[in-house]
Structure formats: C-alpha cells, structure tokens
mmCIF file of C-alpha atoms in Angstrom:
data_model
loop_
_atom_site.group_PDB
_atom_site.id
_atom_site.type_symbol
_atom_site.label_atom_id
_atom_site.label_comp_id
_atom_site.label_asym_id
_atom_site.label_seq_id
_atom_site.Cartn_x
_atom_site.Cartn_y
_atom_site.Cartn_z
ATOM 1 C CA MET A 1 -28.529 48.298 9.577
ATOM 2 C CA SER A 2 -26.615 50.733 7.383
ATOM 3 C CA ILE A 3 -24.448 49.339 4.608
ATOM 4 C CA ALA A 4 -22.376 50.793 1.781
ATOM 5 C CA LYS A 5 -23.909 50.244 -1.664
ATOM 6 C CA THR A 6 -22.054 49.204 -4.807
ATOM 7 C CA LEU A 7 -23.338 48.996 -8.371
ATOM 8 C CA THR A 8 -21.834 47.036 -11.257
ATOM 9 C CA ILE A 9 -22.666 48.000 -14.843
ATOM 10 C CA ALA A 10 -21.343 45.108 -16.884
ATOM 11 C CA GLY A 11 -21.999 41.941 -18.820
ATOM 12 C CA SER A 12 -23.339 38.694 -17.405
ATOM 13 C CA ASP A 13 -21.023 35.657 -17.449
ATOM 14 C CA SER A 14 -23.083 32.473 -17.560
ATOM 15 C CA GLY A 15 -20.038 30.570 -16.267
ATOM 16 C CA GLY A 16 -20.047 32.620 -13.061
ATOM 17 C CA GLY A 17 -16.362 33.529 -13.021
ATOM 18 C CA ALA A 18 -16.340 37.068 -14.409
ATOM 19 C CA GLY A 19 -18.691 39.943 -15.182
ATOM 20 C CA ILE A 20 -21.532 40.836 -12.860
ATOM 21 C CA GLN A 21 -21.360 37.447 -11.167
ATOM 22 C CA ALA A 22 -17.764 38.059 -10.070
ATOM 23 C CA ASP A 23 -18.600 41.632 -9.084
ATOM 24 C CA ILE A 24 -21.577 40.724 -6.901
ATOM 25 C CA LYS A 25 -19.563 37.989 -5.165
ATOM 26 C CA THR A 26 -16.775 40.474 -4.481
ATOM 27 C CA PHE A 27 -19.168 43.148 -3.199
ATOM 28 C CA GLN A 28 -20.709 40.606 -0.817
ATOM 29 C CA GLU A 29 -17.353 39.321 0.426
ATOM 30 C CA LEU A 30 -16.246 42.888 1.204
ATOM 31 C CA HIS A 31 -19.445 43.634 3.124
ATOM 32 C CA THR A 32 -21.233 45.965 0.735
ATOM 33 C CA PHE A 33 -24.692 45.691 -0.820
ATOM 34 C CA GLY A 34 -24.284 44.807 -4.482
ATOM 35 C CA MET A 35 -26.591 45.784 -7.342
ATOM 36 C CA SER A 36 -26.309 45.298 -11.091
ATOM 37 C CA VAL A 37 -27.160 46.750 -14.482
ATOM 38 C CA ILE A 38 -26.681 44.128 -17.177
ATOM 39 C CA THR A 39 -25.351 45.506 -20.471
ATOM 40 C CA ALA A 40 -25.017 42.198 -22.306
ATOM 41 C CA LEU A 41 -25.590 38.500 -21.832
ATOM 42 C CA THR A 42 -22.700 36.215 -22.695
ATOM 43 C CA ALA A 43 -22.769 32.486 -23.315
ATOM 44 C CA GLN A 44 -19.493 31.722 -21.582
ATOM 45 C CA ASN A 45 -17.643 28.978 -19.750
ATOM 46 C CA THR A 46 -14.062 28.065 -18.889
ATOM 47 C CA LEU A 47 -13.362 27.301 -22.557
ATOM 48 C CA GLY A 48 -14.270 30.771 -23.818
ATOM 49 C CA VAL A 49 -17.015 33.130 -24.945
ATOM 50 C CA HIS A 50 -19.517 31.389 -27.231
ATOM 51 C CA GLY A 51 -21.915 34.284 -27.778
ATOM 52 C CA VAL A 52 -22.475 37.933 -26.858
ATOM 53 C CA PHE A 53 -25.996 39.325 -26.763
ATOM 54 C CA PRO A 54 -26.095 43.071 -26.005
ATOM 55 C CA GLN A 55 -29.124 44.414 -24.172
ATOM 56 C CA SER A 56 -31.184 47.201 -25.713
ATOM 57 C CA LEU A 57 -30.480 50.798 -24.736
ATOM 58 C CA GLU A 58 -34.024 50.942 -23.378
ATOM 59 C CA ALA A 59 -33.388 47.984 -21.068
ATOM 60 C CA ILE A 60 -30.075 49.393 -19.838
ATOM 61 C CA GLU A 61 -31.544 52.843 -19.223
ATOM 62 C CA ALA A 62 -34.498 51.362 -17.323
ATOM 63 C CA GLN A 63 -32.149 49.406 -15.047
ATOM 64 C CA LEU A 64 -30.004 52.468 -14.371
ATOM 65 C CA ASP A 65 -32.991 54.670 -13.583
ATOM 66 C CA ALA A 66 -34.581 52.031 -11.360
ATOM 67 C CA VAL A 67 -31.477 51.603 -9.199
ATOM 68 C CA LEU A 68 -30.158 55.155 -9.106
ATOM 69 C CA SER A 69 -33.484 56.951 -8.614
ATOM 70 C CA ASP A 70 -34.418 54.836 -5.586
ATOM 71 C CA ILE A 71 -31.508 53.081 -3.915
ATOM 72 C CA GLY A 72 -28.559 55.096 -5.187
ATOM 73 C CA THR A 73 -24.991 53.890 -4.843
ATOM 74 C CA ASP A 74 -21.800 54.816 -3.002
ATOM 75 C CA ALA A 75 -19.608 53.526 -5.824
ATOM 76 C CA VAL A 76 -20.032 52.140 -9.309
ATOM 77 C CA LYS A 77 -17.866 49.764 -11.302
ATOM 78 C CA THR A 78 -18.202 49.524 -15.067
ATOM 79 C CA GLY A 79 -17.075 46.453 -16.953
ATOM 80 C CA MET A 80 -18.109 45.164 -20.352
ATOM 81 C CA LEU A 81 -19.987 48.011 -22.089
ATOM 82 C CA PHE A 82 -19.628 46.595 -25.620
ATOM 83 C CA SER A 83 -20.698 49.525 -27.830
ATOM 84 C CA ALA A 84 -20.277 53.275 -28.227
ATOM 85 C CA GLU A 85 -24.021 53.762 -27.730
ATOM 86 C CA ILE A 86 -24.020 51.905 -24.424
ATOM 87 C CA ILE A 87 -20.967 53.836 -23.235
ATOM 88 C CA SER A 88 -22.608 57.156 -24.093
ATOM 89 C CA LEU A 89 -25.786 56.187 -22.244
ATOM 90 C CA VAL A 90 -23.925 55.026 -19.147
ATOM 91 C CA ALA A 91 -21.753 58.145 -19.023
ATOM 92 C CA SER A 92 -24.816 60.365 -19.400
ATOM 93 C CA LYS A 93 -26.701 58.609 -16.591
ATOM 94 C CA LEU A 94 -23.734 58.660 -14.219
ATOM 95 C CA LYS A 95 -23.507 62.419 -14.719
ATOM 96 C CA GLU A 96 -27.277 62.893 -14.427
ATOM 97 C CA TYR A 97 -27.369 61.171 -11.039
ATOM 98 C CA GLU A 98 -24.066 62.732 -9.925
ATOM 99 C CA VAL A 99 -22.574 59.344 -9.095
ATOM 100 C CA LYS A 100 -19.298 59.430 -7.167
ATOM 101 C CA ASN A 101 -16.502 56.850 -6.972
ATOM 102 C CA ILE A 102 -16.625 55.631 -10.572
ATOM 103 C CA VAL A 103 -14.298 52.682 -11.201
ATOM 104 C CA VAL A 104 -13.850 51.975 -14.913
ATOM 105 C CA ASP A 105 -12.513 48.573 -15.898
ATOM 106 C CA PRO A 106 -12.062 49.034 -19.677
ATOM 107 C CA VAL A 107 -12.950 45.467 -20.631
ATOM 108 C CA MET A 108 -11.928 44.862 -24.239
ATOM 109 C CA ILE A 109 -10.816 41.263 -24.782
ATOM 110 C CA ALA A 110 -11.751 38.058 -22.963
ATOM 111 C CA LYS A 111 -9.112 35.619 -21.681
ATOM 112 C CA GLY A 112 -9.756 33.360 -24.666
ATOM 113 C CA GLY A 113 -9.311 36.215 -27.146
ATOM 114 C CA ALA A 114 -12.942 37.087 -27.897
ATOM 115 C CA SER A 115 -13.586 40.801 -28.437
ATOM 116 C CA LEU A 116 -15.826 42.313 -25.764
ATOM 117 C CA LEU A 117 -15.688 45.916 -27.005
ATOM 118 C CA GLN A 118 -16.436 47.059 -30.537
ATOM 119 C CA GLU A 119 -13.654 48.996 -32.247
ATOM 120 C CA GLU A 120 -15.653 52.236 -32.527
ATOM 121 C CA ALA A 121 -16.441 52.024 -28.814
ATOM 122 C CA VAL A 122 -12.831 52.636 -27.784
ATOM 123 C CA ARG A 123 -13.062 56.316 -28.736
ATOM 124 C CA ALA A 124 -16.350 56.705 -26.841
ATOM 125 C CA LEU A 125 -14.702 55.150 -23.811
ATOM 126 C CA ILE A 126 -11.801 57.605 -24.019
ATOM 127 C CA GLU A 127 -13.891 60.685 -24.737
ATOM 128 C CA GLU A 128 -16.947 60.122 -22.547
ATOM 129 C CA LEU A 129 -16.155 57.744 -19.696
ATOM 130 C CA LEU A 130 -12.510 58.348 -18.820
ATOM 131 C CA PRO A 131 -13.001 62.068 -18.047
ATOM 132 C CA ILE A 132 -15.602 61.277 -15.356
ATOM 133 C CA ALA A 133 -13.781 58.250 -13.906
ATOM 134 C CA THR A 134 -12.401 58.270 -10.391
ATOM 135 C CA VAL A 135 -10.032 55.455 -11.343
ATOM 136 C CA ILE A 136 -9.452 53.209 -14.349
ATOM 137 C CA THR A 137 -7.994 49.708 -14.055
ATOM 138 C CA PRO A 138 -6.639 48.611 -17.473
ATOM 139 C CA ASN A 139 -4.304 45.710 -18.040
ATOM 140 C CA LEU A 140 -1.367 46.210 -20.390
ATOM 141 C CA PRO A 141 -3.140 45.272 -23.664
ATOM 142 C CA GLU A 142 -6.060 47.565 -22.784
ATOM 143 C CA ALA A 143 -3.738 50.418 -21.864
ATOM 144 C CA ALA A 144 -1.821 49.994 -25.126
ATOM 145 C CA LYS A 145 -5.092 50.022 -27.078
ATOM 146 C CA MET A 146 -6.258 53.257 -25.475
ATOM 147 C CA LEU A 147 -2.890 54.902 -26.015
ATOM 148 C CA GLY A 148 -2.537 53.654 -29.586
ATOM 149 C CA GLN A 149 0.838 52.076 -28.988
ATOM 150 C CA LYS A 150 2.505 48.681 -28.698
ATOM 151 C CA GLU A 151 2.091 46.735 -25.508
ATOM 152 C CA MET A 152 4.473 47.560 -22.664
ATOM 153 C CA GLU A 153 7.220 45.087 -21.818
ATOM 154 C CA THR A 154 9.033 46.804 -18.929
ATOM 155 C CA LEU A 155 8.145 48.485 -15.650
ATOM 156 C CA GLU A 156 9.481 51.807 -16.933
ATOM 157 C CA GLU A 157 7.170 51.616 -19.960
ATOM 158 C CA MET A 158 4.299 50.885 -17.580
ATOM 159 C CA LYS A 159 5.084 53.973 -15.524
ATOM 160 C CA GLN A 160 5.073 56.195 -18.601
ATOM 161 C CA ALA A 161 1.800 54.650 -19.738
ATOM 162 C CA ALA A 162 0.199 55.417 -16.373
ATOM 163 C CA ILE A 163 1.242 59.052 -16.727
ATOM 164 C CA ASP A 164 -0.107 59.233 -20.280
ATOM 165 C CA LEU A 165 -3.425 57.610 -19.285
ATOM 166 C CA HIS A 166 -3.855 60.119 -16.472
ATOM 167 C CA LYS A 167 -3.805 62.912 -19.037
ATOM 168 C CA MET A 168 -7.024 61.446 -20.486
ATOM 169 C CA GLY A 169 -8.980 62.592 -17.451
ATOM 170 C CA PRO A 170 -9.293 59.973 -14.690
ATOM 171 C CA ASP A 171 -8.353 61.055 -11.175
ATOM 172 C CA TYR A 172 -6.298 57.915 -10.650
ATOM 173 C CA ILE A 173 -4.735 55.164 -12.746
ATOM 174 C CA VAL A 174 -4.294 51.585 -11.582
ATOM 175 C CA LEU A 175 -2.307 49.820 -14.291
ATOM 176 C CA LYS A 176 -2.176 46.047 -13.917
ATOM 177 C CA GLY A 177 1.114 44.395 -14.805
ATOM 178 C CA GLY A 178 0.071 40.764 -14.918
ATOM 179 C CA HIS A 179 1.012 40.555 -18.599
ATOM 180 C CA LEU A 180 4.690 41.318 -17.906
ATOM 181 C CA LEU A 181 6.593 38.150 -18.660
ATOM 182 C CA ASP A 182 9.124 38.105 -15.837
ATOM 183 C CA GLY A 183 9.399 38.900 -12.154
ATOM 184 C CA PRO A 184 6.748 39.520 -9.511
ATOM 185 C CA ALA A 185 3.188 40.625 -10.240
ATOM 186 C CA VAL A 186 3.399 44.427 -10.161
ATOM 187 C CA ASP A 187 0.493 46.855 -10.412
ATOM 188 C CA LEU A 188 0.941 50.623 -10.433
ATOM 189 C CA LEU A 189 -1.187 53.290 -8.754
ATOM 190 C CA TYR A 190 -0.677 56.808 -10.120
ATOM 191 C CA ASP A 191 -2.376 59.781 -8.474
ATOM 192 C CA GLY A 192 -1.092 62.487 -10.803
ATOM 193 C CA GLU A 193 2.044 63.063 -8.731
ATOM 194 C CA MET A 194 3.321 59.823 -7.242
ATOM 195 C CA ILE A 195 3.552 56.309 -8.633
ATOM 196 C CA TYR A 196 3.075 53.528 -6.085
ATOM 197 C CA GLU A 197 4.058 49.936 -6.793
ATOM 198 C CA LEU A 198 1.863 47.112 -5.496
ATOM 199 C CA LYS A 199 3.971 43.995 -5.719
ATOM 200 C CA THR A 200 3.329 40.331 -4.924
ATOM 201 C CA GLU A 201 4.941 37.064 -5.906
ATOM 202 C CA ARG A 202 3.649 35.771 -9.226
ATOM 203 C CA ILE A 203 1.321 32.808 -8.712
ATOM 204 C CA LYS A 204 1.757 29.973 -11.186
ATOM 205 C CA THR A 205 -1.745 28.950 -12.248
ATOM 206 C CA LYS A 206 -3.792 29.088 -15.417
ATOM 207 C CA HIS A 207 -7.018 29.548 -13.463
ATOM 208 C CA THR A 208 -7.329 33.325 -13.610
ATOM 209 C CA HIS A 209 -10.735 33.847 -15.232
ATOM 210 C CA GLY A 210 -12.364 37.007 -13.866
ATOM 211 C CA THR A 211 -9.308 38.507 -12.198
ATOM 212 C CA GLY A 212 -9.754 41.946 -13.780
ATOM 213 C CA CYS A 213 -13.450 42.157 -12.925
ATOM 214 C CA THR A 214 -12.819 41.026 -9.356
ATOM 215 C CA PHE A 215 -9.931 43.434 -8.767
ATOM 216 C CA ALA A 216 -11.896 46.458 -9.994
ATOM 217 C CA ALA A 217 -14.984 45.411 -8.028
ATOM 218 C CA ALA A 218 -12.896 45.181 -4.859
ATOM 219 C CA ILE A 219 -11.616 48.726 -5.390
ATOM 220 C CA ALA A 220 -15.203 49.935 -5.848
ATOM 221 C CA ALA A 221 -16.352 48.184 -2.668
ATOM 222 C CA GLU A 222 -13.607 49.762 -0.600
ATOM 223 C CA LEU A 223 -14.223 53.232 -2.058
ATOM 224 C CA ALA A 224 -17.934 52.799 -1.269
ATOM 225 C CA LYS A 225 -16.999 52.272 2.381
ATOM 226 C CA GLY A 226 -15.112 55.570 2.428
ATOM 227 C CA HIS A 227 -11.548 54.344 2.118
ATOM 228 C CA SER A 228 -8.880 56.241 0.192
ATOM 229 C CA ILE A 229 -7.831 55.113 -3.275
ATOM 230 C CA LYS A 230 -4.527 53.829 -1.881
ATOM 231 C CA GLU A 231 -6.262 51.864 0.867
ATOM 232 C CA ALA A 232 -8.843 50.530 -1.608
ATOM 233 C CA THR A 233 -6.181 49.401 -4.069
ATOM 234 C CA GLU A 234 -4.151 47.679 -1.364
ATOM 235 C CA VAL A 235 -7.190 45.720 -0.167
ATOM 236 C CA ALA A 236 -8.088 44.855 -3.768
ATOM 237 C CA LYS A 237 -4.546 43.592 -4.376
ATOM 238 C CA SER A 238 -4.745 41.383 -1.281
ATOM 239 C CA PHE A 239 -8.231 40.202 -2.267
ATOM 240 C CA ILE A 240 -7.281 39.163 -5.797
ATOM 241 C CA THR A 241 -3.984 37.612 -4.682
ATOM 242 C CA ALA A 242 -5.866 35.381 -2.240
ATOM 243 C CA ALA A 243 -8.487 34.576 -4.889
ATOM 244 C CA ILE A 244 -5.822 33.532 -7.419
ATOM 245 C CA SER A 245 -3.806 31.588 -4.825
ATOM 246 C CA ASP A 246 -6.902 29.532 -4.041
ATOM 247 C CA SER A 247 -8.279 29.486 -7.593
ATOM 248 C CA LEU A 248 -10.808 26.854 -8.616
ATOM 249 C CA SER A 249 -10.005 24.051 -11.048
ATOM 250 C CA ILE A 250 -13.485 23.596 -12.489
ATOM 251 C CA GLY A 251 -14.500 23.040 -16.088
ATOM 252 C CA ASN A 252 -12.150 22.018 -18.872
ATOM 253 C CA GLY A 253 -10.375 25.309 -19.547
ATOM 254 C CA ILE A 254 -9.349 28.417 -17.599
ATOM 255 C CA GLY A 255 -11.009 28.188 -14.210
ATOM 256 C CA PRO A 256 -12.186 31.105 -12.040
ATOM 257 C CA THR A 257 -10.650 32.671 -8.980
ATOM 258 C CA ASN A 258 -12.024 31.901 -5.518
ATOM 259 C CA HIS A 259 -13.928 34.889 -4.170
ATOM 260 C CA ALA A 260 -14.199 33.410 -0.675
ATOM 261 C CA ALA A 261 -10.436 33.022 -0.205
ATOM 262 C CA TYR A 262 -9.760 36.543 1.138
ATOM 263 C CA ARG A 263 -12.429 36.264 3.840
ATOM 264 C CA ARG A 264 -11.086 32.895 4.942
ATOM 265 C CA SER A 265 -7.535 34.253 5.027
ATOM 266 C CA THR A 266 -8.544 37.028 7.433
ATOM 267 C CA LEU A 267 -10.420 34.802 9.909
#
C-alpha cells in the first residue's frame, strides 16, 4: 500500500509525552508513516527535564542521510535542535535533499522551565532554518525571543508578531496563543496576506506536556498527505484540542496529552 511519509528531527523524551515519541504517535494516529532523527536524548518525566545529552553531529548526519537517501519524506517536522551546529547541519541536509513541507517548531524552553536551545542557537535558527521553512509554529515566549521583544499579552500584539515573523522568511506562520491569560485558546495562521483565527474554548487542565510537539507534528502529517496549510492547521487544532480534553493524569507532575483521543472522537 502507498502511504505518506513524515520525518521528525527532534529530541527524545524518555517520559513519552513530547519530542519524537509524541511526534511518532501523532504521525501514526493521522495515518502517515513516521520516521525519526534523534538530535538529543533527554532524561525527562512529568516533573521536568533532568538531563540533556546532545547527539554528535556525525550521528545526526548519519541518521539524516540514511532516511533521506533511501526512504525520503513527504514532510519534515523539526523540534528540539539544541545547538547552532545541529541547526546548521539540519538546514544544510534539508536543502541538499530538497525536502518539501518543512514544519519548524522552534523548541526553546520546556514546560518546567529547562532550556532546550542554547542562546547562540537562536540566531542560527533565524538565519538558517526560518528562511527554508514552510511554516513555523512558535508559542508566545518563543515568538518574543525570536523577535527580541517582550511577550505578547493581547490578540492585536499577536497579529503584529505574526506579520513580523513572516518577514524572517517562512511561507506561513502559525502563532500559538495558549499563553494568553484570558479568553478562548486562539492560534493565528498568517499566509503573508490574511490572518486566520483558530479558536476553541480554553480547557482547564495542567496536563499539557507535549502539546507544541504534537500540534506541529499534526500539521506535518496533514501536509504530507497533500492538504493545504489551512486544512492542515485546522486538523491539527482539532487533534490537539481532543488530546488536551482527554489528557492523561499520569506521574506526579504535568501529565501528557492523549494522542488517541482524536481518532476516538471521529469514530
């Protein structure tokens, strides 16, 4: 049988809620064939990140070459890239293999506050990865970091940030508004001309570990299947809303979302 292929280039979460584990679960749930390139191992659970162990450039390059030279991919999602050197390598390989549908989730800080991107890597992300991205999916702190400004507090500030981020090179911006304090959960899709609002009721739960990874992975899966960016983002919004609504209270801290919830909701 023929199946769309999706590749995640990200860190491994030993707790299973975020990173490549969340991505592969999402790819599977949305009926694509998932593959992975591991950039770093993390010792992680619901209480936080207890260690980050970056992989060597040689190991990352070997994984990329192995997957892209043989199987190829219809979409790629990048997550935790950790260092400027890793970002440069990934950007170079994506260009070398002429990869399409590049979804960049600019992972910078874990839910518990641990840094997942070195300071000097932010510039590499902006200069090397954003210009080749099909879409980027920052949350408000990540967007503020890339723009060198204070975090947004209103929807109007979010809209201006989406416009400013688009000038950095990506074809599309999906700016996640979960960090806004009041009102519904609003994400913005900006295509360079129009701003679309994706709005749902805010779900009251602390169990949101892996939401950013899962949302971006869902967009990648839908793009891999040939859907438009608007269609992909709408499915991703529905997918993550279901996953949060049915989130899992496991461990002693911030639990993960439920990747099977969307499939069950559509049966």
